[in-house]
Amino acid sequence: MKKFMLLLLFCHVASPVLHSMKYFYTASSQVPNFPEFVEVGLVDDVQTVHYDSNTQRLVPKQDWMEKVTADDAGYWDSETQRCQNDQQVFKANIDIVKKRFNQTGGVHIVQRMYGCEWDDLTGVTNGYEQHGYDGEDFLVFDLKTKTWIAPTPQAVITKHKWDRNTGQNEYLYNYYTQECIDWLKKYVGYGRSTLLRKELPSVSLLQKTPSSPVTCHASGFYPNKIMLFWRRDGEELLEDVDHGEILHNHDGTFQKSVDLDVSSVKPGDWGRYSCVFQLAGDEKDIVTKLDPKVIKTNWGKTEIKRDGDSPSGFPTGGVVGAVVGLLVLVAICIAGVIFWKKRNNGFEKANTSDGSASSDAGSAS
């Protein structure tokens, strides 16, 4: 069973026509300087809504999300009320799960992640709901059998309880196969100009020391359905390369790096290597040859300077963007990575409306 973090890491390899809507709930106890409860919604990996126990209000994170009031004038009020109810449910759920694991104090996190996907080319759809506790799987909804999977013995009590609630499970099935897809299509329509845009990155070659790997760094691209890889003599390299994660920039674009170990590459062979950036749906690749003259270093051999570059030649703009983006992800990862397991911790299920799959299973105790 894949962890939520893995879902986040691999979501970027999806088809270029694969749209997604994801919701993450995170309830925590004794986490310093972090809200006790957070809800975050994303469409095509773009954050659309946010709620936390400090503000007590669900708010749009994209201008185009305001369009939802054209169909439902009271949308933000009703959704805020739902979030406030969820907050109480998940607060109680932490106490229930702690007892299951014979725990008392300390830092603990309950998570729920759910959502759906829609391929606008083939029409194929998929849905999922998962719950976790302290970074481990707790419960997963099996869409095919309409039953719950308990990866840990402490979740078996809740699994049996929820399995008996066939009406609720039937509702979840219908939600993930129909209602969730309808909302996803609506949101994609609202944000079409943003979600379907394409932006190409700037690509730089970086190296810390003469013996360090050469990093191919692409920043400023959108969407995150991309491939970035090294090739030799026109063939993709699978060895001596290290792929980094796709990270958020502060402006909503993305960045990614891939390292090439050049320790065994002869100086005369450098010209055989190149870094290739491919954006889904764009026929033209961005190819950057491995040339010592264009590598930015911090050891005095900077050949290329750009606005925003540091004195060492390393671009600071992308790094700053990554830091800002990561701060957002701490709310989407502490409220998102954390989320993976947060999906329905076998206690009482939180409600679901537009993007939220309703869960009225009752207490897990």
PDB file of C-alpha atoms in Angstrom, residues 86-358:
ATOM      1  CA  ASP A  86     -14.912  18.265  10.552  1.00  0.00           C
ATOM      2  CA  GLN A  87     -12.574  19.998  12.961  1.00  0.00           C
ATOM      3  CA  GLN A  88     -14.504  18.663  15.940  1.00  0.00           C
ATOM      4  CA  VAL A  89     -14.727  15.176  14.461  1.00  0.00           C
ATOM      5  CA  PHE A  90     -11.018  14.915  13.819  1.00  0.00           C
ATOM      6  CA  LYS A  91     -10.123  16.343  17.193  1.00  0.00           C
ATOM      7  CA  ALA A  92     -12.075  13.522  18.781  1.00  0.00           C
ATOM      8  CA  ASN A  93     -10.549  10.992  16.405  1.00  0.00           C
ATOM      9  CA  ILE A  94      -7.026  11.727  17.603  1.00  0.00           C
ATOM     10  CA  ASP A  95      -8.012  10.765  21.133  1.00  0.00           C
ATOM     11  CA  ILE A  96      -9.657   7.574  19.890  1.00  0.00           C
ATOM     12  CA  VAL A  97      -6.653   6.445  17.884  1.00  0.00           C
ATOM     13  CA  LYS A  98      -4.224   7.292  20.655  1.00  0.00           C
ATOM     14  CA  LYS A  99      -6.137   4.877  22.872  1.00  0.00           C
ATOM     15  CA  ARG A 100      -5.959   2.230  20.139  1.00  0.00           C
ATOM     16  CA  PHE A 101      -2.172   2.515  20.187  1.00  0.00           C
ATOM     17  CA  ASN A 102      -1.978   2.820  24.006  1.00  0.00           C
ATOM     18  CA  GLN A 103      -0.612   6.346  23.742  1.00  0.00           C
ATOM     19  CA  THR A 104      -1.147   9.360  25.970  1.00  0.00           C
ATOM     20  CA  GLY A 105       0.799  12.564  25.296  1.00  0.00           C
ATOM     21  CA  GLY A 106       3.227  13.539  22.569  1.00  0.00           C
ATOM     22  CA  VAL A 107       2.912  14.747  18.993  1.00  0.00           C
ATOM     23  CA  HIS A 108       0.318  12.840  16.959  1.00  0.00           C
ATOM     24  CA  ILE A 109      -1.317  13.411  13.597  1.00  0.00           C
ATOM     25  CA  VAL A 110      -4.478  12.053  12.007  1.00  0.00           C
ATOM     26  CA  GLN A 111      -4.925  12.428   8.280  1.00  0.00           C
ATOM     27  CA  ARG A 112      -7.420  11.900   5.521  1.00  0.00           C
ATOM     28  CA  MET A 113      -6.798  12.170   1.802  1.00  0.00           C
ATOM     29  CA  TYR A 114      -9.404  11.642  -0.861  1.00  0.00           C
ATOM     30  CA  GLY A 115     -10.093  12.702  -4.402  1.00  0.00           C
ATOM     31  CA  CYS A 116     -10.714  11.701  -7.971  1.00  0.00           C
ATOM     32  CA  GLU A 117      -9.099  11.796 -11.398  1.00  0.00           C
ATOM     33  CA  TRP A 118     -10.512  12.301 -14.860  1.00  0.00           C
ATOM     34  CA  ASP A 119      -8.819  11.770 -18.212  1.00  0.00           C
ATOM     35  CA  ASP A 120     -10.496  14.300 -20.491  1.00  0.00           C
ATOM     36  CA  LEU A 121      -9.288  12.417 -23.560  1.00  0.00           C
ATOM     37  CA  THR A 122     -10.391   8.857 -22.768  1.00  0.00           C
ATOM     38  CA  GLY A 123     -13.064   9.657 -20.176  1.00  0.00           C
ATOM     39  CA  VAL A 124     -11.515   7.187 -17.719  1.00  0.00           C
ATOM     40  CA  THR A 125     -12.067   8.149 -14.057  1.00  0.00           C
ATOM     41  CA  ASN A 126     -10.811   6.976 -10.691  1.00  0.00           C
ATOM     42  CA  GLY A 127     -11.435   7.806  -7.040  1.00  0.00           C
ATOM     43  CA  TYR A 128      -9.770   7.077  -3.714  1.00  0.00           C
ATOM     44  CA  GLU A 129      -9.990   7.685   0.015  1.00  0.00           C
ATOM     45  CA  GLN A 130      -7.260   6.931   2.526  1.00  0.00           C
ATOM     46  CA  HIS A 131      -6.656   7.579   6.202  1.00  0.00           C
ATOM     47  CA  GLY A 132      -3.502   7.595   8.239  1.00  0.00           C
ATOM     48  CA  TYR A 133      -2.085   8.064  11.693  1.00  0.00           C
ATOM     49  CA  ASP A 134       1.375   9.362  12.544  1.00  0.00           C
ATOM     50  CA  GLY A 135       2.577   8.890   8.990  1.00  0.00           C
ATOM     51  CA  GLU A 136       1.367   5.311   8.596  1.00  0.00           C
ATOM     52  CA  ASP A 137      -1.581   3.837   6.705  1.00  0.00           C
ATOM     53  CA  PHE A 138      -4.653   3.366   8.833  1.00  0.00           C
ATOM     54  CA  LEU A 139      -7.631   2.739   6.541  1.00  0.00           C
ATOM     55  CA  VAL A 140      -8.175   2.645   2.781  1.00  0.00           C
ATOM     56  CA  PHE A 141     -11.466   2.501   0.903  1.00  0.00           C
ATOM     57  CA  ASP A 142     -11.592  -0.212  -1.775  1.00  0.00           C
ATOM     58  CA  LEU A 143     -13.682   1.305  -4.542  1.00  0.00           C
ATOM     59  CA  LYS A 144     -14.204  -2.061  -6.277  1.00  0.00           C
ATOM     60  CA  THR A 145     -15.569  -3.953  -3.287  1.00  0.00           C
ATOM     61  CA  LYS A 146     -17.004  -0.917  -1.431  1.00  0.00           C
ATOM     62  CA  THR A 147     -15.296  -2.122   1.729  1.00  0.00           C
ATOM     63  CA  TRP A 148     -12.423  -0.897   3.901  1.00  0.00           C
ATOM     64  CA  ILE A 149      -8.865  -2.212   4.126  1.00  0.00           C
ATOM     65  CA  ALA A 150      -7.126  -2.095   7.509  1.00  0.00           C
ATOM     66  CA  PRO A 151      -3.312  -2.213   7.115  1.00  0.00           C
ATOM     67  CA  THR A 152      -2.798  -2.168  10.876  1.00  0.00           C
ATOM     68  CA  PRO A 153      -4.469  -4.249  13.644  1.00  0.00           C
ATOM     69  CA  GLN A 154      -5.529  -1.076  15.482  1.00  0.00           C
ATOM     70  CA  ALA A 155      -7.801  -0.175  12.552  1.00  0.00           C
ATOM     71  CA  VAL A 156      -9.665  -3.480  12.354  1.00  0.00           C
ATOM     72  CA  ILE A 157     -12.375  -2.349  14.787  1.00  0.00           C
ATOM     73  CA  THR A 158     -13.169   0.639  12.595  1.00  0.00           C
ATOM     74  CA  LYS A 159     -12.973  -1.425   9.398  1.00  0.00           C
ATOM     75  CA  HIS A 160     -15.672  -3.795  10.634  1.00  0.00           C
ATOM     76  CA  LYS A 161     -17.817  -0.909  11.815  1.00  0.00           C
ATOM     77  CA  TRP A 162     -17.570   0.944   8.527  1.00  0.00           C
ATOM     78  CA  ASP A 163     -18.019  -2.210   6.447  1.00  0.00           C
ATOM     79  CA  ARG A 164     -21.372  -2.719   8.125  1.00  0.00           C
ATOM     80  CA  ASN A 165     -22.478   0.746   7.049  1.00  0.00           C
ATOM     81  CA  THR A 166     -23.285  -0.354   3.504  1.00  0.00           C
ATOM     82  CA  GLY A 167     -25.389   2.731   2.826  1.00  0.00           C
ATOM     83  CA  GLN A 168     -22.465   5.019   3.566  1.00  0.00           C
ATOM     84  CA  ASN A 169     -20.104   2.927   1.458  1.00  0.00           C
ATOM     85  CA  GLU A 170     -22.558   2.995  -1.438  1.00  0.00           C
ATOM     86  CA  TYR A 171     -22.651   6.770  -1.115  1.00  0.00           C
ATOM     87  CA  LEU A 172     -18.855   6.964  -1.195  1.00  0.00           C
ATOM     88  CA  TYR A 173     -18.781   4.793  -4.305  1.00  0.00           C
ATOM     89  CA  ASN A 174     -21.270   7.069  -6.068  1.00  0.00           C
ATOM     90  CA  TYR A 175     -19.413  10.149  -4.896  1.00  0.00           C
ATOM     91  CA  TYR A 176     -16.024   9.037  -6.228  1.00  0.00           C
ATOM     92  CA  THR A 177     -17.377   7.717  -9.515  1.00  0.00           C
ATOM     93  CA  GLN A 178     -19.854  10.522 -10.268  1.00  0.00           C
ATOM     94  CA  GLU A 179     -20.219  13.544  -7.996  1.00  0.00           C
ATOM     95  CA  CYS A 180     -16.514  14.109  -7.438  1.00  0.00           C
ATOM     96  CA  ILE A 181     -15.909  13.915 -11.193  1.00  0.00           C
ATOM     97  CA  ASP A 182     -18.668  16.454 -11.837  1.00  0.00           C
ATOM     98  CA  TRP A 183     -17.101  18.910  -9.392  1.00  0.00           C
ATOM     99  CA  LEU A 184     -13.657  18.318 -10.887  1.00  0.00           C
ATOM    100  CA  LYS A 185     -14.942  19.118 -14.366  1.00  0.00           C
ATOM    101  CA  LYS A 186     -16.630  22.249 -13.039  1.00  0.00           C
ATOM    102  CA  TYR A 187     -13.457  23.478 -11.341  1.00  0.00           C
ATOM    103  CA  VAL A 188     -11.329  22.771 -14.409  1.00  0.00           C
ATOM    104  CA  GLY A 189     -13.801  24.870 -16.352  1.00  0.00           C
ATOM    105  CA  TYR A 190     -13.544  27.701 -13.822  1.00  0.00           C
ATOM    106  CA  GLY A 191      -9.756  27.742 -13.902  1.00  0.00           C
ATOM    107  CA  ARG A 192      -9.185  26.766 -17.507  1.00  0.00           C
ATOM    108  CA  SER A 193      -6.998  29.782 -18.332  1.00  0.00           C
ATOM    109  CA  THR A 194      -4.743  28.966 -15.369  1.00  0.00           C
ATOM    110  CA  LEU A 195      -4.851  25.180 -15.218  1.00  0.00           C
ATOM    111  CA  LEU A 196      -4.423  24.590 -18.944  1.00  0.00           C
ATOM    112  CA  ARG A 197      -1.677  27.144 -19.517  1.00  0.00           C
ATOM    113  CA  LYS A 198       1.847  26.136 -20.505  1.00  0.00           C
ATOM    114  CA  GLU A 199       5.043  27.847 -19.403  1.00  0.00           C
ATOM    115  CA  LEU A 200       8.540  26.780 -20.371  1.00  0.00           C
ATOM    116  CA  PRO A 201      11.403  26.959 -17.863  1.00  0.00           C
ATOM    117  CA  SER A 202      14.850  28.412 -17.793  1.00  0.00           C
ATOM    118  CA  VAL A 203      17.397  25.592 -17.673  1.00  0.00           C
ATOM    119  CA  SER A 204      20.805  25.908 -16.038  1.00  0.00           C
ATOM    120  CA  LEU A 205      23.752  23.596 -15.412  1.00  0.00           C
ATOM    121  CA  LEU A 206      25.187  23.851 -11.890  1.00  0.00           C
ATOM    122  CA  GLN A 207      28.192  22.300 -10.166  1.00  0.00           C
ATOM    123  CA  LYS A 208      29.415  22.856  -6.604  1.00  0.00           C
ATOM    124  CA  THR A 209      32.992  21.625  -7.039  1.00  0.00           C
ATOM    125  CA  PRO A 210      35.010  20.136  -9.912  1.00  0.00           C
ATOM    126  CA  SER A 211      34.353  16.662  -8.509  1.00  0.00           C
ATOM    127  CA  SER A 212      30.653  17.192  -7.802  1.00  0.00           C
ATOM    128  CA  PRO A 213      27.823  15.921 -10.014  1.00  0.00           C
ATOM    129  CA  VAL A 214      26.540  18.369 -12.620  1.00  0.00           C
ATOM    130  CA  THR A 215      23.000  19.447 -11.848  1.00  0.00           C
ATOM    131  CA  CYS A 216      20.540  20.232 -14.615  1.00  0.00           C
ATOM    132  CA  HIS A 217      18.057  22.636 -13.016  1.00  0.00           C
ATOM    133  CA  ALA A 218      14.793  23.625 -14.728  1.00  0.00           C
ATOM    134  CA  SER A 219      12.655  26.303 -13.083  1.00  0.00           C
ATOM    135  CA  GLY A 220       9.522  28.195 -14.051  1.00  0.00           C
ATOM    136  CA  PHE A 221       7.595  25.497 -15.906  1.00  0.00           C
ATOM    137  CA  TYR A 222       3.876  24.745 -15.792  1.00  0.00           C
ATOM    138  CA  PRO A 223       2.155  22.330 -15.586  1.00  0.00           C
ATOM    139  CA  ASN A 224       4.207  19.769 -13.664  1.00  0.00           C
ATOM    140  CA  LYS A 225       3.665  17.025 -16.219  1.00  0.00           C
ATOM    141  CA  ILE A 226       7.250  17.039 -17.441  1.00  0.00           C
ATOM    142  CA  MET A 227      10.295  14.887 -18.000  1.00  0.00           C
ATOM    143  CA  LEU A 228      13.807  16.044 -17.178  1.00  0.00           C
ATOM    144  CA  PHE A 229      16.644  13.657 -17.880  1.00  0.00           C
ATOM    145  CA  TRP A 230      20.228  13.267 -19.049  1.00  0.00           C
ATOM    146  CA  ARG A 231      21.082  11.466 -22.263  1.00  0.00           C
ATOM    147  CA  ARG A 232      24.271  10.298 -23.951  1.00  0.00           C
ATOM    148  CA  ASP A 233      24.562   9.955 -27.717  1.00  0.00           C
ATOM    149  CA  GLY A 234      20.830  10.545 -27.947  1.00  0.00           C
ATOM    150  CA  GLU A 235      19.883   7.770 -25.487  1.00  0.00           C
ATOM    151  CA  GLU A 236      18.416   8.436 -22.047  1.00  0.00           C
ATOM    152  CA  LEU A 237      20.766   7.632 -19.175  1.00  0.00           C
ATOM    153  CA  LEU A 238      19.399   5.387 -16.450  1.00  0.00           C
ATOM    154  CA  GLU A 239      22.631   5.040 -14.494  1.00  0.00           C
ATOM    155  CA  ASP A 240      24.801   7.673 -12.808  1.00  0.00           C
ATOM    156  CA  VAL A 241      21.814  10.019 -12.527  1.00  0.00           C
ATOM    157  CA  ASP A 242      19.844  11.179  -9.499  1.00  0.00           C
ATOM    158  CA  HIS A 243      16.390  12.684  -9.989  1.00  0.00           C
ATOM    159  CA  GLY A 244      15.138  15.346  -7.589  1.00  0.00           C
ATOM    160  CA  GLU A 245      11.521  16.018  -6.692  1.00  0.00           C
ATOM    161  CA  ILE A 246       9.291  18.518  -8.449  1.00  0.00           C
ATOM    162  CA  LEU A 247       9.041  21.560  -6.180  1.00  0.00           C
ATOM    163  CA  HIS A 248       6.695  24.541  -6.105  1.00  0.00           C
ATOM    164  CA  ASN A 249       7.879  28.059  -6.882  1.00  0.00           C
ATOM    165  CA  HIS A 250       6.282  31.062  -5.196  1.00  0.00           C
ATOM    166  CA  ASP A 251       4.583  32.142  -8.447  1.00  0.00           C
ATOM    167  CA  GLY A 252       2.716  28.876  -8.962  1.00  0.00           C
ATOM    168  CA  THR A 253       5.220  27.371 -11.381  1.00  0.00           C
ATOM    169  CA  PHE A 254       7.489  24.426 -10.650  1.00  0.00           C
ATOM    170  CA  GLN A 255      11.154  23.466 -10.606  1.00  0.00           C
ATOM    171  CA  LYS A 256      13.069  20.212 -10.798  1.00  0.00           C
ATOM    172  CA  SER A 257      16.691  19.065 -10.914  1.00  0.00           C
ATOM    173  CA  VAL A 258      18.492  15.966 -12.108  1.00  0.00           C
ATOM    174  CA  ASP A 259      22.150  15.243 -11.270  1.00  0.00           C
ATOM    175  CA  LEU A 260      24.709  13.581 -13.493  1.00  0.00           C
ATOM    176  CA  ASP A 261      27.761  11.882 -11.978  1.00  0.00           C
ATOM    177  CA  VAL A 262      30.627  13.026 -14.212  1.00  0.00           C
ATOM    178  CA  SER A 263      33.432  11.495 -12.156  1.00  0.00           C
ATOM    179  CA  SER A 264      33.967   8.764 -14.733  1.00  0.00           C
ATOM    180  CA  VAL A 265      33.298  10.900 -17.818  1.00  0.00           C
ATOM    181  CA  LYS A 266      36.410  11.736 -19.804  1.00  0.00           C
ATOM    182  CA  PRO A 267      36.807  15.446 -20.666  1.00  0.00           C
ATOM    183  CA  GLY A 268      36.703  14.621 -24.348  1.00  0.00           C
ATOM    184  CA  ASP A 269      33.366  12.846 -23.957  1.00  0.00           C
ATOM    185  CA  TRP A 270      31.433  15.691 -22.317  1.00  0.00           C
ATOM    186  CA  GLY A 271      30.013  16.747 -25.661  1.00  0.00           C
ATOM    187  CA  ARG A 272      28.189  13.410 -25.907  1.00  0.00           C
ATOM    188  CA  TYR A 273      25.953  14.350 -22.966  1.00  0.00           C
ATOM    189  CA  SER A 274      22.967  16.665 -22.811  1.00  0.00           C
ATOM    190  CA  CYS A 275      20.092  17.465 -20.477  1.00  0.00           C
ATOM    191  CA  VAL A 276      16.608  17.274 -21.949  1.00  0.00           C
ATOM    192  CA  PHE A 277      13.449  18.976 -20.700  1.00  0.00           C
ATOM    193  CA  GLN A 278      10.115  17.789 -22.090  1.00  0.00           C
ATOM    194  CA  LEU A 279       6.769  19.415 -21.301  1.00  0.00           C
ATOM    195  CA  ALA A 280       3.712  17.257 -21.896  1.00  0.00           C
ATOM    196  CA  GLY A 281       1.880  18.403 -25.000  1.00  0.00           C
ATOM    197  CA  ASP A 282       4.813  20.476 -26.279  1.00  0.00           C
ATOM    198  CA  GLU A 283       6.584  18.976 -29.259  1.00  0.00           C
ATOM    199  CA  LYS A 284       9.799  20.967 -28.864  1.00  0.00           C
ATOM    200  CA  ASP A 285      12.328  19.785 -26.277  1.00  0.00           C
ATOM    201  CA  ILE A 286      14.739  22.082 -24.469  1.00  0.00           C
ATOM    202  CA  VAL A 287      18.173  20.524 -24.896  1.00  0.00           C
ATOM    203  CA  THR A 288      21.198  21.773 -22.936  1.00  0.00           C
ATOM    204  CA  LYS A 289      24.562  20.312 -23.863  1.00  0.00           C
ATOM    205  CA  LEU A 290      27.053  19.397 -21.155  1.00  0.00           C
ATOM    206  CA  ASP A 291      29.543  22.178 -21.776  1.00  0.00           C
ATOM    207  CA  PRO A 292      32.004  23.325 -19.071  1.00  0.00           C
ATOM    208  CA  LYS A 293      31.736  26.867 -20.432  1.00  0.00           C
ATOM    209  CA  VAL A 294      28.068  27.203 -19.452  1.00  0.00           C
ATOM    210  CA  ILE A 295      28.190  25.491 -16.067  1.00  0.00           C
ATOM    211  CA  LYS A 296      27.527  27.798 -13.131  1.00  0.00           C
ATOM    212  CA  THR A 297      29.770  27.018 -10.208  1.00  0.00           C
ATOM    213  CA  ASN A 298      30.644  28.288  -6.758  1.00  0.00           C
ATOM    214  CA  TRP A 299      34.345  27.716  -7.262  1.00  0.00           C
ATOM    215  CA  GLY A 300      35.184  30.644  -9.522  1.00  0.00           C
ATOM    216  CA  LYS A 301      34.330  29.435 -13.010  1.00  0.00           C
ATOM    217  CA  THR A 302      31.031  31.150 -13.646  1.00  0.00           C
ATOM    218  CA  GLU A 303      30.540  31.726 -17.337  1.00  0.00           C
ATOM    219  CA  ILE A 304      26.903  32.809 -17.395  1.00  0.00           C
ATOM    220  CA  LYS A 305      25.277  35.490 -15.267  1.00  0.00           C
ATOM    221  CA  ARG A 306      21.616  36.388 -15.095  1.00  0.00           C
ATOM    222  CA  ASP A 307      19.617  38.871 -13.118  1.00  0.00           C
ATOM    223  CA  GLY A 308      19.118  37.455  -9.664  1.00  0.00           C
ATOM    224  CA  ASP A 309      22.164  35.211  -9.829  1.00  0.00           C
ATOM    225  CA  SER A 310      24.299  35.077  -6.727  1.00  0.00           C
ATOM    226  CA  PRO A 311      27.982  36.104  -6.921  1.00  0.00           C
ATOM    227  CA  SER A 312      28.869  32.432  -7.162  1.00  0.00           C
ATOM    228  CA  GLY A 313      26.817  32.054 -10.302  1.00  0.00           C
ATOM    229  CA  PHE A 314      24.114  29.913  -8.751  1.00  0.00           C
ATOM    230  CA  PRO A 315      20.603  31.254  -9.489  1.00  0.00           C
ATOM    231  CA  THR A 316      19.046  32.408  -6.242  1.00  0.00           C
ATOM    232  CA  GLY A 317      15.640  33.134  -7.713  1.00  0.00           C
ATOM    233  CA  GLY A 318      14.738  29.488  -8.101  1.00  0.00           C
ATOM    234  CA  VAL A 319      16.059  28.653  -4.678  1.00  0.00           C
ATOM    235  CA  VAL A 320      14.073  31.421  -3.029  1.00  0.00           C
ATOM    236  CA  GLY A 321      11.034  30.320  -4.974  1.00  0.00           C
ATOM    237  CA  ALA A 322      11.555  26.782  -3.773  1.00  0.00           C
ATOM    238  CA  VAL A 323      11.825  27.911  -0.178  1.00  0.00           C
ATOM    239  CA  VAL A 324       8.641  29.924  -0.448  1.00  0.00           C
ATOM    240  CA  GLY A 325       6.990  27.046  -2.253  1.00  0.00           C
ATOM    241  CA  LEU A 326       8.112  24.624   0.405  1.00  0.00           C
ATOM    242  CA  LEU A 327       6.637  26.840   3.090  1.00  0.00           C
ATOM    243  CA  VAL A 328       3.358  26.476   1.267  1.00  0.00           C
ATOM    244  CA  LEU A 329       3.922  22.742   1.090  1.00  0.00           C
ATOM    245  CA  VAL A 330       4.524  22.564   4.796  1.00  0.00           C
ATOM    246  CA  ALA A 331       0.942  23.553   5.031  1.00  0.00           C
ATOM    247  CA  ILE A 332       0.115  21.200   2.242  1.00  0.00           C
ATOM    248  CA  CYS A 333       2.477  18.549   3.424  1.00  0.00           C
ATOM    249  CA  ILE A 334       2.192  18.902   7.119  1.00  0.00           C
ATOM    250  CA  ALA A 335      -1.262  19.413   5.918  1.00  0.00           C
ATOM    251  CA  GLY A 336      -0.741  17.204   3.030  1.00  0.00           C
ATOM    252  CA  VAL A 337       1.992  14.738   3.587  1.00  0.00           C
ATOM    253  CA  ILE A 338       0.507  14.545   6.881  1.00  0.00           C
ATOM    254  CA  PHE A 339      -2.644  14.285   4.966  1.00  0.00           C
ATOM    255  CA  TRP A 340      -1.971  11.071   3.366  1.00  0.00           C
ATOM    256  CA  LYS A 341      -3.102   9.205   6.284  1.00  0.00           C
ATOM    257  CA  LYS A 342      -5.504  11.572   7.284  1.00  0.00           C
ATOM    258  CA  ARG A 343      -8.185  10.336   5.241  1.00  0.00           C
ATOM    259  CA  ASN A 344     -10.549   8.877   7.661  1.00  0.00           C
ATOM    260  CA  ASN A 345      -9.029   7.565  10.671  1.00  0.00           C
ATOM    261  CA  GLY A 346     -11.455   4.955  11.540  1.00  0.00           C
ATOM    262  CA  PHE A 347     -13.238   7.117  13.974  1.00  0.00           C
ATOM    263  CA  GLU A 348     -16.047   9.277  12.976  1.00  0.00           C
ATOM    264  CA  LYS A 349     -16.050  10.183   9.369  1.00  0.00           C
ATOM    265  CA  ALA A 350     -16.070  13.810   8.437  1.00  0.00           C
ATOM    266  CA  ASN A 351     -18.686  15.231   6.112  1.00  0.00           C
ATOM    267  CA  THR A 352     -18.243  15.627   2.413  1.00  0.00           C
ATOM    268  CA  SER A 353     -19.753  18.120   0.050  1.00  0.00           C
ATOM    269  CA  ASP A 354     -18.525  19.373  -3.304  1.00  0.00           C
ATOM    270  CA  GLY A 355     -15.012  18.133  -3.039  1.00  0.00           C
ATOM    271  CA  SER A 356     -15.464  16.372   0.168  1.00  0.00           C
ATOM    272  CA  ALA A 357     -16.678  12.847   0.244  1.00  0.00           C
ATOM    273  CA  SER A 358     -19.208  12.708   3.007  1.00  0.00           C
TER     274      SER A 358
END
